[in-house]
XYZ file of N, CA, C and O in Angstrom:
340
model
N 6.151 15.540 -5.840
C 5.654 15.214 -4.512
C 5.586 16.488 -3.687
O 6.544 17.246 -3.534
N 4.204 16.689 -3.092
C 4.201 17.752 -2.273
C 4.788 17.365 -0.856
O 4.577 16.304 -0.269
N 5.688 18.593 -0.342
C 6.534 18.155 0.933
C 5.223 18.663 2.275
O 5.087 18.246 3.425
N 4.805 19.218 1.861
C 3.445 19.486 2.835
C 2.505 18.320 3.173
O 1.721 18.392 4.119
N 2.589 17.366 2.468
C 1.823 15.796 2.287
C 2.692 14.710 2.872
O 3.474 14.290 2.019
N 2.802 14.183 3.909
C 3.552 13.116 3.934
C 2.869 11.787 4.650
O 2.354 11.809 5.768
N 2.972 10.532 3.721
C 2.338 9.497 4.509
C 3.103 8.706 5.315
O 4.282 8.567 4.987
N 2.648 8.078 6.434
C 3.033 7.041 6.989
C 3.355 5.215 6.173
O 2.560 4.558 5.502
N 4.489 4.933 6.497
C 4.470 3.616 6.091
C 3.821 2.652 6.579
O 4.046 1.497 6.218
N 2.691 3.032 7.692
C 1.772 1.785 8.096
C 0.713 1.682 6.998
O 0.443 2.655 6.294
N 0.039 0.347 6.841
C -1.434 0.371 6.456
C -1.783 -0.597 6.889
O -0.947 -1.347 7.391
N -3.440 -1.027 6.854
C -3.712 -1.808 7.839
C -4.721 -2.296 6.517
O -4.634 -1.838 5.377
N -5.545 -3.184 6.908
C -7.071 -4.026 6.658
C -7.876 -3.493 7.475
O -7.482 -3.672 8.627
N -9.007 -2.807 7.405
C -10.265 -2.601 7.628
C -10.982 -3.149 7.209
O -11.173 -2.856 6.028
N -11.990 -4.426 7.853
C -12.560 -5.082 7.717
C -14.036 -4.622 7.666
O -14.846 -5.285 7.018
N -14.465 -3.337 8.429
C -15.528 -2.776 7.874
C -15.413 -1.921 6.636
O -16.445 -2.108 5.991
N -14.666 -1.114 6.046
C -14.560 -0.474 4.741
C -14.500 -1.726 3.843
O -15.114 -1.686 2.777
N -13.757 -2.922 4.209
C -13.408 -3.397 3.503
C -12.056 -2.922 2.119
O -12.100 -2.802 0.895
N -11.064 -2.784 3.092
C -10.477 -1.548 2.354
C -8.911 -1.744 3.007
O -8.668 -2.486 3.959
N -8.117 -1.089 2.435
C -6.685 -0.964 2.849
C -6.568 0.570 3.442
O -6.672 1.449 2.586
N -6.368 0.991 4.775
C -6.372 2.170 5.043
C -4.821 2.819 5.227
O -3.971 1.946 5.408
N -4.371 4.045 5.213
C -3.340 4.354 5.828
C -3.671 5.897 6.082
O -4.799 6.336 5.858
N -2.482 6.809 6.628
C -2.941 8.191 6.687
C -1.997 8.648 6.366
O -0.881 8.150 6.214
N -2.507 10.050 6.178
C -1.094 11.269 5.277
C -1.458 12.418 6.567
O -2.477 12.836 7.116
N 0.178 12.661 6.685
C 0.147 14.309 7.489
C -0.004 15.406 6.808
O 1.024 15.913 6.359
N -0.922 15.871 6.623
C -1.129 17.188 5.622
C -1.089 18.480 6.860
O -1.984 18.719 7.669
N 0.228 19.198 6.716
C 0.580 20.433 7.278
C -0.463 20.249 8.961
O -1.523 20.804 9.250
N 0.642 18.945 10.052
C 0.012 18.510 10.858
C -0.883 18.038 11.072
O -1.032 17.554 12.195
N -2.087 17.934 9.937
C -3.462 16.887 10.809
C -3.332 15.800 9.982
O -2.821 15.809 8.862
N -3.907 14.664 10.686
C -4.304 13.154 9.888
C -5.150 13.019 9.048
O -6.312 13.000 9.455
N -4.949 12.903 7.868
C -5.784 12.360 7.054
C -5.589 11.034 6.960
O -4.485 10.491 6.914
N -7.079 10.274 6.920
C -7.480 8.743 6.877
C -7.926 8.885 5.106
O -8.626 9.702 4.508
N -7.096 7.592 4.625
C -7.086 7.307 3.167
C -7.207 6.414 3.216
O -6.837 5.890 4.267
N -7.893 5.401 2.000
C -8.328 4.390 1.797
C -8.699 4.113 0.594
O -9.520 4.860 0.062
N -8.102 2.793 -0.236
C -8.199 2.680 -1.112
C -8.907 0.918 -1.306
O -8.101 -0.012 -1.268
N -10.524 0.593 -1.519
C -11.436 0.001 -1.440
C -10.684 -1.665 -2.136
O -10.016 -1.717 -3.168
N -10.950 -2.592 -1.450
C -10.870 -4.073 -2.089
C -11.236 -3.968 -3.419
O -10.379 -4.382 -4.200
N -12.362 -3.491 -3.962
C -13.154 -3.930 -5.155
C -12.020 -3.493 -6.210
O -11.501 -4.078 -7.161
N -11.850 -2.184 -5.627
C -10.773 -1.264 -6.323
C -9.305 -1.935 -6.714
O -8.741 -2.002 -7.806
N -9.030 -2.258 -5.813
C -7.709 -2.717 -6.082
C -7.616 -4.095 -6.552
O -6.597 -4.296 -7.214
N -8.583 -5.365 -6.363
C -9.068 -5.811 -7.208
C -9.104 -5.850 -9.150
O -8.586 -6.609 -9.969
N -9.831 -4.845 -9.252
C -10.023 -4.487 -10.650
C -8.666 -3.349 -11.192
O -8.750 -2.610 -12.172
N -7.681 -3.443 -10.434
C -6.372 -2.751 -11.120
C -5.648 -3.805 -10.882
O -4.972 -4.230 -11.819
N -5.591 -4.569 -9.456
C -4.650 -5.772 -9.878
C -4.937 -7.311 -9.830
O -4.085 -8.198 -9.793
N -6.080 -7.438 -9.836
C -6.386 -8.794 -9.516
C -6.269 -9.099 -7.778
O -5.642 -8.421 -6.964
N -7.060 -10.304 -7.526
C -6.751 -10.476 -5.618
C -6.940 -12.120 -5.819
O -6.931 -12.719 -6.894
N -7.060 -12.509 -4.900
C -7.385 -13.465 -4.036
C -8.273 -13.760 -3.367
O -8.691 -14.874 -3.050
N -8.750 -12.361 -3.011
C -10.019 -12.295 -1.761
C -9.581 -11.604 -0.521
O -10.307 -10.824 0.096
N -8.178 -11.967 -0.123
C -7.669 -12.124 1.351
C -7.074 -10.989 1.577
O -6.144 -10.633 0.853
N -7.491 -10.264 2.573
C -6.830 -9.340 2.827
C -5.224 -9.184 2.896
O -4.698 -8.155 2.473
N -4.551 -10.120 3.382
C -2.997 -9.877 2.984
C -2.448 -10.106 1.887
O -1.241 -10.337 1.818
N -3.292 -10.078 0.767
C -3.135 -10.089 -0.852
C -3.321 -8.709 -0.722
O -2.301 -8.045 -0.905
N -4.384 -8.074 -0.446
C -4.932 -6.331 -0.665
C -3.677 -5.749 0.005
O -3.093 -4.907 -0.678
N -3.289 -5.956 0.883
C -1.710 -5.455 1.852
C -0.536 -5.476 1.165
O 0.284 -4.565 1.051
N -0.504 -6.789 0.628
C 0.807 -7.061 -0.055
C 1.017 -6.180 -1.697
O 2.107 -6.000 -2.241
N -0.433 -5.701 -2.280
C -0.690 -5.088 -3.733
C -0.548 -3.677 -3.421
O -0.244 -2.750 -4.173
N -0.840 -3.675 -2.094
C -0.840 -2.022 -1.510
C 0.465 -1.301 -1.650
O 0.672 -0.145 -2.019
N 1.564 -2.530 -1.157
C 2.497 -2.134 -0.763
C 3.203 -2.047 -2.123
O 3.690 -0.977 -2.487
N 3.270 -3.199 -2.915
C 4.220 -3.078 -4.550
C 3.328 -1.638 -4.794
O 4.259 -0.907 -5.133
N 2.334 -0.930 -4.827
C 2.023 0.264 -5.670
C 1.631 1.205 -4.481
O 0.461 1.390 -4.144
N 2.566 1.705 -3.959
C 2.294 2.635 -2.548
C 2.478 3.650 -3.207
O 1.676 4.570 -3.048
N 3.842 3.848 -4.374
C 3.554 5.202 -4.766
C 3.173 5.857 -5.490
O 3.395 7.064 -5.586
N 2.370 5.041 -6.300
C 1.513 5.907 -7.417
C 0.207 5.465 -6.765
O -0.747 5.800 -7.468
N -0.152 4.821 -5.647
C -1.312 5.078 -5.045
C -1.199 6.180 -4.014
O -2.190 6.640 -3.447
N 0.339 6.689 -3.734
C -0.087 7.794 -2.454
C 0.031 9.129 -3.559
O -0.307 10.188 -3.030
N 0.352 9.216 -4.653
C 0.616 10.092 -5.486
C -1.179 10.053 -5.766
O -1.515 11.226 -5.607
N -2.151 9.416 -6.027
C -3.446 9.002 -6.448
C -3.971 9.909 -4.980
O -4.526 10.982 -5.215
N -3.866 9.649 -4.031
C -4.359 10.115 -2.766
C -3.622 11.769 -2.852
O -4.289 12.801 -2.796
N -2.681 11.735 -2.943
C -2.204 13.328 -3.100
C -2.856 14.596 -3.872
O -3.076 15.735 -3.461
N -3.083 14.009 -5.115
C -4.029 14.329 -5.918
C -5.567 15.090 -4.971
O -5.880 16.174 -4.478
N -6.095 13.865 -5.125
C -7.685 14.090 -3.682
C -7.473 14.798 -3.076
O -8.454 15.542 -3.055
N -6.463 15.282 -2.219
C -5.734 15.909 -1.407
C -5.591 17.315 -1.252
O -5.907 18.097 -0.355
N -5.048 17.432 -2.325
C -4.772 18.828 -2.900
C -6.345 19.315 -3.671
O -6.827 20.443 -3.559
N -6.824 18.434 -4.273
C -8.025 19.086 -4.824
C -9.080 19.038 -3.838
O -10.236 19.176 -4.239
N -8.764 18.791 -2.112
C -9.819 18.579 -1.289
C -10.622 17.525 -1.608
O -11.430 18.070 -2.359
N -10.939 16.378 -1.537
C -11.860 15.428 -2.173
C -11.936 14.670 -1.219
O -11.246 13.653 -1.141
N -12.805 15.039 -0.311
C -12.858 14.264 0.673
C -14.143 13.972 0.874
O -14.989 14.792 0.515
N -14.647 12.382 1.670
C -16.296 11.861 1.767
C -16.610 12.870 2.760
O -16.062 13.948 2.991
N -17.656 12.269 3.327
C -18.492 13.403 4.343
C -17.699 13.159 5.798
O -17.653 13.897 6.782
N -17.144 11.960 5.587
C -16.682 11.656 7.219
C -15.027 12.084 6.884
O -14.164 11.490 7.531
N -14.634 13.054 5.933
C -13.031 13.512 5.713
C -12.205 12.526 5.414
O -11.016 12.846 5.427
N -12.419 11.573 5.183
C -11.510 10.338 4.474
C -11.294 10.847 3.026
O -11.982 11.777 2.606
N -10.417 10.294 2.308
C -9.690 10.701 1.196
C -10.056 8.670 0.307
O -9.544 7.663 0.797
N -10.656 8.646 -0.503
C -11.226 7.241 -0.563
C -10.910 6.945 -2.285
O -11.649 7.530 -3.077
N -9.872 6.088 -2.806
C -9.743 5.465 -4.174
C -10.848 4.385 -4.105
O -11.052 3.647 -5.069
């Protein structure tokens, strides 16, 4: 784990990404991460409902923030600087 990377324990539902968002402090600024319904879906199965996508988020926070760390470090970011599984 890089100590320069650190995320917050919030995440939310974004209902326009359609997506589970949270952010990482990378050496003071916010990065917005997000890891897509469809996505998490097809690694763990859903429901549909967003507090299924919340609740799957949370059992695999850390090999999904380790997944985002990754992006991170290799810069991989969309055009709008989100960090996106």
């Amino acid at each position: 784990m890089n100590q320069a990377i650190q995320f917050a324990d919030r995440e939310e539902w974004d209902p326009i990404r359609n997506a589970v968002i949270c952010t990482a402090l990378v050496n003071g600024f916010l990065i917005n991460c997000c890891i897509r319904a469809e996505t998490l879906k097809e690694r763990y199965g859903s429901n549909g409902k967003p507090e299924h996508y919340l609740s799957v988020f949370r059992l695999n926070r850390w090999d999904l923030e380790e997944e985002f760390e990754a992006l991170i470090i290799d810069q991989q970011f969309d055009v709008d600087g989100w960090v996106i599984l």
